[in-house]
Tab-separated table of C-alpha atoms and ligand atoms in Angstrom:
chain	number	residue	atom	x	y	z
A	37	MET	CA	0.013	-0.002	-0.035
A	38	ALA	CA	1.197	3.561	-0.634
A	39	TYR	CA	0.619	6.356	1.850
A	40	GLN	CA	1.116	9.993	1.554
A	41	LEU	CA	2.993	11.503	4.461
A	42	ALA	CA	3.369	15.297	5.006
A	43	LEU	CA	6.607	16.089	6.809
A	44	LEU	CA	7.186	19.409	8.538
A	45	GLY	CA	10.685	19.304	10.113
A	46	GLY	CA	10.363	22.927	11.357
A	47	ASP	CA	12.803	24.668	13.287
A	48	GLY	CA	15.948	23.966	15.685
A	49	THR	CA	16.400	20.408	16.263
A	50	GLY	CA	13.092	19.508	14.563
A	51	PRO	CA	14.601	18.582	11.219
A	52	GLU	CA	17.472	16.596	12.999
A	53	VAL	CA	15.043	14.326	14.738
A	54	LEU	CA	12.751	14.058	11.833
A	55	ARG	CA	15.804	12.764	9.802
A	56	GLU	CA	16.105	9.879	12.356
A	57	ALA	CA	12.419	8.977	12.060
A	58	ILE	CA	12.712	8.919	8.379
A	59	LYS	CA	15.416	6.435	8.570
A	60	VAL	CA	13.124	4.139	10.624
A	61	LEU	CA	10.236	4.649	8.160
A	62	ARG	CA	12.470	3.825	5.231
A	63	VAL	CA	13.350	0.426	6.890
A	64	VAL	CA	9.683	-0.162	7.649
A	65	GLN	CA	8.864	0.590	3.962
A	66	ASP	CA	11.438	-1.995	2.805
A	67	ALA	CA	10.643	-4.602	5.252
A	68	TYR	CA	6.782	-4.474	4.900
A	69	GLY	CA	6.516	-3.795	1.197
A	70	LEU	CA	4.951	-0.233	1.926
A	71	THR	CA	5.299	2.816	0.021
A	72	PHE	CA	5.544	6.026	2.009
A	73	ASP	CA	5.414	9.032	-0.246
A	74	MET	CA	7.205	11.410	2.060
A	75	VAL	CA	6.712	15.125	1.047
A	76	PRO	CA	8.677	17.666	3.098
A	77	TYR	CA	7.105	21.224	3.667
A	78	SER	CA	8.812	24.235	4.969
A	79	ALA	CA	6.976	25.827	8.022
A	80	GLY	CA	7.814	27.623	11.243
A	81	GLY	CA	10.057	30.352	12.766
A	82	GLN	CA	12.965	30.050	10.179
A	83	HIS	CA	10.494	30.122	7.226
A	84	PHE	CA	8.910	33.254	8.750
A	85	LEU	CA	12.424	34.868	9.107
A	86	ASP	CA	13.321	33.968	5.333
A	87	THR	CA	9.758	34.871	3.795
A	88	GLY	CA	7.612	36.785	6.105
A	89	GLU	CA	5.094	34.002	6.385
A	90	GLU	CA	4.673	31.026	8.646
A	91	TRP	CA	4.324	28.384	5.855
A	92	PRO	CA	3.802	28.763	1.891
A	93	ASP	CA	0.154	29.039	0.802
A	94	GLY	CA	-1.230	25.562	-0.060
A	95	THR	CA	0.589	24.032	2.693
A	96	PHE	CA	-2.312	23.443	5.052
A	97	GLU	CA	-4.266	21.902	2.020
A	98	SER	CA	-1.454	19.675	1.279
A	99	CYS	CA	-1.288	18.454	4.966
A	100	LYS	CA	-5.043	17.934	4.775
A	101	ALA	CA	-4.764	15.791	1.674
A	102	ALA	CA	-1.967	13.697	3.174
A	103	ASP	CA	-2.758	10.373	5.005
A	104	ALA	CA	-0.895	11.572	8.014
A	105	ILE	CA	1.454	14.493	9.220
A	106	LEU	CA	4.732	14.288	11.019
A	107	LEU	CA	5.907	17.403	12.639
A	108	GLY	CA	9.437	17.994	14.133
A	109	ALA	CA	9.018	21.322	16.156
A	110	VAL	CA	8.226	24.843	15.163
A	111	GLY	CA	9.387	27.943	16.811
A	112	LEU	CA	12.464	30.180	17.310
A	113	PRO	CA	13.021	32.857	20.009
A	114	ASN	CA	13.925	35.434	17.468
A	115	ALA	CA	11.195	34.779	15.069
A	116	ILE	CA	8.098	36.803	16.312
A	117	LEU	CA	4.912	37.643	14.250
A	118	PRO	CA	3.927	41.448	14.187
A	119	ASN	CA	1.293	40.494	16.779
A	120	GLY	CA	3.745	39.529	19.139
A	121	GLU	CA	3.235	35.787	18.941
A	122	LEU	CA	5.785	33.256	18.205
A	123	ALA	CA	6.038	32.532	14.478
A	124	GLY	CA	5.111	28.786	13.852
A	125	THR	CA	2.488	28.631	16.480
A	126	GLY	CA	-0.015	29.359	13.682
A	127	VAL	CA	1.224	26.208	11.916
A	128	LEU	CA	0.568	24.049	14.914
A	129	PHE	CA	-2.752	25.665	15.804
A	130	GLY	CA	-3.638	26.194	12.049
A	131	LEU	CA	-3.483	22.213	11.802
A	132	ARG	CA	-4.999	21.447	15.213
A	133	PHE	CA	-8.026	23.666	14.654
A	134	GLY	CA	-8.224	23.576	10.865
A	135	LEU	CA	-8.224	19.708	10.876
A	136	ASP	CA	-10.338	19.335	14.037
A	137	LEU	CA	-7.555	17.284	15.665
A	138	TYR	CA	-9.564	17.212	18.907
A	139	ALA	CA	-7.698	14.496	20.830
A	140	ASN	CA	-4.002	15.293	22.055
A	141	VAL	CA	-2.679	11.839	22.908
A	142	ARG	CA	0.231	11.752	25.288
A	143	PRO	CA	1.471	8.362	26.080
A	144	THR	CA	3.716	8.258	29.115
A	145	LYS	CA	5.688	5.022	29.441
A	146	LEU	CA	8.872	4.371	31.273
A	147	TYR	CA	10.999	2.001	29.044
A	148	PRO	CA	13.493	-0.440	30.570
A	149	ASN	CA	16.793	0.960	31.466
A	150	VAL	CA	15.484	4.534	31.226
A	151	ARG	CA	15.754	6.436	34.472
A	152	HIS	CA	12.954	8.686	35.459
A	153	LYS	CA	13.747	12.447	35.892
A	154	VAL	CA	12.185	13.137	39.294
A	155	HIS	CA	14.991	14.522	41.485
A	156	ASP	CA	17.930	12.090	41.842
A	157	GLY	CA	16.430	9.871	39.103
A	158	PHE	CA	19.774	8.730	37.932
A	159	LYS	CA	20.301	7.158	41.374
A	160	GLN	CA	16.924	5.514	41.662
A	161	ILE	CA	15.717	2.875	39.183
A	162	TRP	CA	11.980	2.240	39.231
A	163	GLU	CA	10.775	-1.148	38.530
A	164	PRO	CA	10.004	-1.790	34.880
A	165	GLY	CA	6.286	-1.051	34.116
A	166	LYS	CA	5.723	1.271	36.754
A	167	VAL	CA	4.786	4.175	34.479
A	168	ASP	CA	2.395	3.297	31.646
A	169	PHE	CA	-0.446	5.551	31.261
A	170	VAL	CA	-1.830	7.874	28.522
A	171	ILE	CA	-3.175	11.488	29.084
A	172	ILE	CA	-5.804	12.497	26.548
A	173	ARG	CA	-5.991	16.208	26.357
A	174	GLU	CA	-8.808	18.027	24.688
A	175	ASN	CA	-7.087	19.933	21.696
A	176	THR	CA	-9.612	22.430	20.144
A	177	GLU	CA	-11.097	24.479	23.008
A	178	GLY	CA	-10.791	25.358	26.771
A	179	LEU	CA	-8.315	28.172	27.262
A	180	TYR	CA	-6.974	27.765	23.757
A	181	THR	CA	-10.180	28.846	22.072
A	182	PRO	CA	-9.164	31.974	20.229
A	183	THR	CA	-11.792	34.019	22.058
A	184	ARG	CA	-9.264	36.455	23.695
A	185	GLY	CA	-8.161	40.029	23.514
A	186	TYR	CA	-7.167	43.089	25.146
A	187	LEU	CA	-8.721	46.392	26.282
A	188	ASP	CA	-6.433	48.951	24.777
A	189	ARG	CA	-7.141	52.504	26.177
A	190	GLY	CA	-5.076	55.390	24.630
A	191	GLY	CA	-2.248	52.902	23.797
A	192	THR	CA	-2.039	51.141	27.058
A	193	LYS	CA	-3.127	47.591	27.372
A	194	GLU	CA	-5.370	47.700	30.538
A	195	LEU	CA	-6.972	44.349	30.511
A	196	ALA	CA	-6.574	41.068	28.963
A	197	ILE	CA	-9.207	38.408	28.729
A	198	ASP	CA	-8.823	34.702	27.607
A	199	SER	CA	-12.090	32.918	27.575
A	200	ARG	CA	-12.239	29.294	28.504
A	201	VAL	CA	-14.786	27.497	26.549
A	202	ILE	CA	-15.933	23.986	27.270
A	203	THR	CA	-18.581	22.723	25.075
A	204	ARG	CA	-20.690	19.505	25.358
A	205	LYS	CA	-19.618	18.224	21.946
A	206	GLY	CA	-15.823	18.976	22.743
A	207	ALA	CA	-16.182	17.179	26.042
A	208	GLU	CA	-18.280	14.241	24.747
A	209	ARG	CA	-15.852	13.320	21.930
A	210	VAL	CA	-12.619	13.468	23.805
A	211	VAL	CA	-14.056	11.550	26.840
A	212	ARG	CA	-15.375	8.963	24.307
A	213	PHE	CA	-11.942	8.916	22.857
A	214	ALA	CA	-10.276	7.988	26.249
A	215	PHE	CA	-12.766	5.419	26.907
A	216	GLU	CA	-12.297	3.726	23.634
A	217	LEU	CA	-8.397	3.809	24.074
A	218	ALA	CA	-8.849	2.193	27.549
A	219	LYS	CA	-10.622	-0.724	25.955
A	220	THR	CA	-7.468	-1.479	23.837
A	221	ARG	CA	-5.016	-1.282	26.769
A	222	HIS	CA	-4.054	-3.443	29.563
A	223	GLY	CA	-5.095	-1.347	32.636
A	224	ALA	CA	-3.146	0.404	35.136
A	225	PRO	CA	0.150	-1.123	36.076
A	226	ALA	CA	-0.869	-1.402	39.896
A	227	ASP	CA	-3.795	-3.427	39.427
A	228	ARG	CA	-4.356	-4.083	35.888
A	229	LYS	CA	-7.816	-2.528	35.944
A	230	HIS	CA	-9.080	-0.543	32.965
A	231	ARG	CA	-9.550	2.904	34.376
A	232	VAL	CA	-10.313	6.281	32.959
A	233	THR	CA	-9.488	9.248	35.253
A	234	CYS	CA	-11.486	12.597	34.702
A	235	VAL	CA	-9.117	15.398	35.495
A	236	ASP	CA	-10.844	18.622	36.230
A	237	LYS	CA	-11.531	21.455	38.661
A	238	SER	CA	-15.205	20.860	39.009
A	239	ASN	CA	-15.241	22.057	42.541
A	240	VAL	CA	-14.742	25.445	41.080
A	241	THR	CA	-15.422	26.240	37.345
A	242	ALA	CA	-18.569	25.794	35.349
A	243	GLY	CA	-16.575	24.305	32.411
A	244	CYS	CA	-15.185	21.629	34.470
A	245	LYS	CA	-18.698	20.860	36.079
A	246	LEU	CA	-19.877	20.478	32.430
A	247	PHE	CA	-16.814	18.261	31.478
A	248	ARG	CA	-17.424	15.902	34.484
A	249	ALA	CA	-21.155	15.556	33.892
A	250	VAL	CA	-20.351	14.632	30.287
A	251	TYR	CA	-17.707	12.277	31.449
A	252	ASP	CA	-20.410	10.416	33.626
A	253	GLU	CA	-22.829	10.264	30.699
A	254	VAL	CA	-20.212	8.622	28.453
A	255	ALA	CA	-18.747	6.331	31.204
A	256	ALA	CA	-22.237	4.876	31.709
A	257	GLY	CA	-21.613	3.307	28.276
A	258	TYR	CA	-18.388	1.550	29.474
A	259	PRO	CA	-19.310	-0.635	32.386
A	260	GLY	CA	-16.126	-2.651	32.346
A	261	ILE	CA	-13.969	0.520	32.661
A	262	GLU	CA	-13.551	1.972	36.145
A	263	ARG	CA	-14.513	5.507	36.741
A	264	ASP	CA	-12.007	7.809	38.693
A	265	TYR	CA	-12.060	11.359	39.319
A	266	ALA	CA	-9.363	13.923	40.470
A	267	TYR	CA	-9.060	17.567	40.631
A	268	ILE	CA	-6.171	18.760	38.590
A	269	ASP	CA	-4.182	19.955	41.456
A	270	ALA	CA	-4.226	16.820	43.494
A	271	PHE	CA	-3.991	14.769	40.348
A	272	LEU	CA	-0.442	16.201	39.654
A	273	GLN	CA	0.892	15.167	43.090
A	274	TRP	CA	-0.607	11.543	42.852
A	275	LEU	CA	0.866	11.331	39.323
A	276	ILE	CA	4.348	11.889	40.812
A	277	ARG	CA	3.594	9.691	44.061
A	278	SER	CA	2.009	6.800	42.386
A	279	PRO	CA	2.029	6.930	38.564
A	280	GLU	CA	1.365	3.083	38.601
A	281	SER	CA	-2.472	3.710	39.366
A	282	TYR	CA	-3.154	5.398	36.188
A	283	ASP	CA	-4.251	3.957	32.993
A	284	VAL	CA	-5.904	6.716	30.868
A	285	ALA	CA	-6.601	10.271	32.156
A	286	VAL	CA	-8.784	12.690	30.266
A	287	THR	CA	-8.782	16.360	30.689
A	288	SER	CA	-9.293	19.750	29.308
A	289	ASN	CA	-6.735	21.717	27.108
A	290	MET	CA	-4.618	23.810	29.264
A	291	PHE	CA	-4.620	21.255	32.237
A	292	GLY	CA	-3.518	18.655	29.766
A	293	ASP	CA	-0.722	21.026	28.421
A	294	ILE	CA	0.577	21.437	31.787
A	295	ALA	CA	0.175	17.775	33.102
A	296	THR	CA	1.771	16.228	30.079
A	297	ASP	CA	5.215	18.063	30.485
A	298	LEU	CA	5.156	16.963	34.137
A	299	ALA	CA	4.365	13.407	33.107
A	300	ALA	CA	7.333	13.432	30.782
A	301	VAL	CA	9.456	13.710	33.881
A	302	LEU	CA	8.305	10.176	34.772
A	303	GLN	CA	9.411	8.772	31.376
A	304	GLY	CA	12.898	10.006	31.303
A	305	GLY	CA	12.327	13.504	30.058
A	306	MET	CA	11.264	15.496	26.994
A	307	GLY	CA	13.472	13.217	24.705
A	308	MET	CA	11.284	10.384	25.259
A	309	ALA	CA	7.790	11.972	24.977
A	310	ALA	CA	5.854	11.721	21.860
A	311	GLY	CA	2.383	12.922	21.240
A	312	GLY	CA	-0.455	12.686	18.557
A	313	ASN	CA	-3.121	15.169	17.529
A	314	VAL	CA	-6.020	12.987	16.442
A	315	GLY	CA	-9.227	13.952	14.640
A	316	GLU	CA	-11.930	11.779	12.843
A	317	ASP	CA	-10.102	12.096	9.600
A	318	HIS	CA	-6.784	13.501	9.979
A	319	ALA	CA	-3.678	13.144	12.487
A	320	LEU	CA	-0.670	14.911	13.344
A	321	PHE	CA	2.163	13.329	15.222
A	322	GLU	CA	5.065	15.161	16.995
A	323	PRO	CA	7.649	14.952	19.791
A	324	ILE	CA	6.647	17.167	22.496
A	325	HIS	CA	10.138	18.726	23.185
A	326	GLY	CA	9.891	21.656	21.004
A	327	SER	CA	12.693	23.108	18.835
A	328	ALA	CA	15.471	23.340	21.555
A	329	PRO	CA	17.395	25.922	19.418
A	330	LYS	CA	20.503	25.827	21.695
A	331	HIS	CA	21.055	22.273	20.608
A	332	ALA	CA	20.335	22.737	16.875
A	333	GLY	CA	22.794	21.535	14.585
A	334	LYS	CA	24.894	19.614	17.053
A	335	ASP	CA	23.464	16.202	16.476
A	336	VAL	CA	23.112	15.630	20.063
A	337	VAL	CA	19.409	15.525	21.022
A	338	ASN	CA	17.347	12.376	21.699
A	339	PRO	CA	15.485	11.164	18.491
A	340	THR	CA	13.390	8.747	20.466
A	341	ALA	CA	10.400	11.081	20.999
A	342	MET	CA	10.168	11.753	17.283
A	343	ILE	CA	10.743	7.967	16.344
A	344	LEU	CA	7.874	7.164	18.856
A	345	ALA	CA	5.850	9.820	17.232
A	346	ALA	CA	6.217	8.112	13.856
A	347	GLN	CA	5.495	4.886	15.683
A	348	MET	CA	2.165	6.189	16.823
A	349	MET	CA	1.572	7.345	13.376
A	350	LEU	CA	2.091	3.890	12.069
A	351	GLU	CA	-0.306	2.356	14.626
A	352	TRP	CA	-3.048	5.142	13.916
A	353	LEU	CA	-2.726	4.766	10.215
A	354	GLY	CA	-2.593	0.857	10.416
A	355	ARG	CA	-5.780	0.815	12.468
A	356	ARG	CA	-7.564	3.398	10.363
A	357	LYS	CA	-6.539	1.715	7.081
A	358	GLN	CA	-6.927	-1.723	8.432
A	359	ASP	CA	-3.365	-2.469	7.193
A	360	ARG	CA	-1.875	-5.386	8.952
A	361	ALA	CA	1.526	-4.598	7.558
A	362	LEU	CA	1.445	-1.142	9.230
A	363	GLN	CA	0.066	-2.448	12.468
A	364	GLU	CA	2.821	-5.024	12.661
A	365	SER	CA	5.434	-2.480	11.860
A	366	ALA	CA	4.249	-0.147	14.747
A	367	ILE	CA	4.767	-3.039	17.282
A	368	VAL	CA	8.250	-3.775	15.726
A	369	VAL	CA	9.326	-0.148	15.949
A	370	GLU	CA	8.421	0.076	19.579
A	371	LYS	CA	10.404	-3.139	20.134
A	372	ALA	CA	13.310	-1.740	18.340
A	373	VAL	CA	13.205	1.409	20.576
A	374	GLU	CA	12.974	-0.893	23.726
A	375	ASP	CA	15.955	-3.038	22.566
A	376	VAL	CA	18.257	-0.168	21.968
A	377	LEU	CA	17.374	1.296	25.316
A	378	ARG	CA	17.725	-1.920	27.069
A	379	GLU	CA	21.135	-2.602	25.489
A	380	GLY	CA	22.217	0.784	26.500
A	381	LYS	CA	25.123	1.109	24.149
A	382	THR	CA	23.800	3.855	21.822
A	383	LEU	CA	22.179	6.345	24.195
A	384	THR	CA	22.107	10.079	23.830
A	385	TYR	CA	23.444	12.308	26.691
A	386	ASP	CA	19.970	12.758	28.253
A	387	LEU	CA	19.857	9.034	28.818
A	388	GLY	CA	23.209	9.002	30.474
A	389	GLY	CA	24.989	8.027	27.112
A	390	ALA	CA	27.426	9.778	24.592
A	391	ALA	CA	25.959	8.859	21.343
A	392	LYS	CA	24.838	11.331	18.704
A	393	CYS	CA	21.260	11.857	17.673
A	394	SER	CA	22.076	10.202	14.259
A	395	GLU	CA	23.878	7.226	15.970
A	396	MET	CA	20.784	6.580	18.238
A	397	GLY	CA	18.545	6.815	15.179
A	398	SER	CA	20.620	4.545	13.190
A	399	ALA	CA	20.745	2.070	16.058
A	400	ILE	CA	16.909	2.050	16.184
A	401	ALA	CA	16.574	1.795	12.481
A	402	GLU	CA	18.954	-1.245	12.358
A	403	SER	CA	17.146	-2.806	15.271
A	404	THR	CA	13.827	-2.246	13.397
A	405	SER	CA	15.345	-4.024	10.460
A	406	ARG	CA	16.467	-7.068	12.413
A	407	LEU	CA	13.157	-7.528	14.229
A	408	ALA	CA	10.987	-7.007	10.999
A	409	LYS	CA	13.059	-9.792	9.487
A	410	THR	CA	12.455	-12.360	12.460
A	411	SER	CA	8.713	-11.206	12.799
A	412	ARG	CA	7.724	-11.856	9.125
B	439	IPM	C1	2.111	21.424	23.451
B	439	IPM	C2	2.932	22.612	23.354
B	439	IPM	C3	2.077	23.701	22.550
B	439	IPM	C4	0.808	23.840	23.237
B	439	IPM	C5	2.678	24.924	22.284
B	439	IPM	C6	4.011	24.900	21.485
B	439	IPM	C7	1.927	26.050	21.754
B	439	IPM	O1	3.226	23.158	24.603
B	439	IPM	O2	1.896	20.795	22.314
B	439	IPM	O3	1.949	20.885	24.580
B	439	IPM	O4	0.709	24.644	24.236
B	439	IPM	O5	-0.140	23.032	23.098
B	440	MG	MG1	2.882	21.794	26.101
């Protein structure tokens, strides 16, 4: 089968890590008889500095026409739009809103031989399997709704308003997404129970009261999955204290944004954290670490998050297109990542090694190739 993949390397280390994911996708292509028609597009802060626009006209439409989108990272500190916003954000939000990618999927898994990054993480090894949960963040409303602005009087910004919009539709579909995902998983590490935790602040805000009420309505349709509730503030401390009790958590946009960076600490840091932005008909996959400009061009950052983002893409596309080869390849790429981590010989600095980004990428690609041969 042939698939169209739109590739947006973006800024800083984005193109470097994307290159490593492409290595792995090339191996998958050859091993599984697939064709990935990978089309690169320029977008982000550097593109803005060069041209005065965040991405060329027609790029959104090309992304829309593709089977899936892979994004490295967008944003550079010196690339600022006339309205004061970071150039590149329009690309990310253009795609999230424009393609209605309503579920932001952030798997948080601590792989073997990877140390968590909570204080003194390098001294304490957690038992394997302790951290394995997914945060589903609503991705098209909440505090990210573009209903915001300033009261400007005589050239002075006197007041700023951001409206936090929660809709029944927005809550319903993202909560359903979380329950459907929970059905496919193995439950929380602590007790192997399927569980969806509703994370909100329904003791205070109206939006969260609605979110929780809708959660209850949806949960009623999933009797085999345990209901669980947490206020966002308490959730964050429980997440650090006992990550093993979580399976799937669902929350609104800004709470999810904050919780997912914190969660990355439990899986070995941002270099390990991949994310998907998923809608009914489109999806974009990205590492969550951002462009990290200070490391750009040095070939030192960890490519794992980007490779795992590509792995999520294979899984999503495989399920959507009912393509067994794609589904198998997703399993194999994850195993390849695990093998390289377990072996511990080709790790980047953030994982305690000295390998270059490209060396770790090659190691994962080679491992993918070996595993694909034995699994077919
Ligand atoms: C994320 C990022 C983005 C967000 C930024 C880059 C706008 O932090 O994907 O979590 O806030 O959603
Ligand atoms: Mg974030």
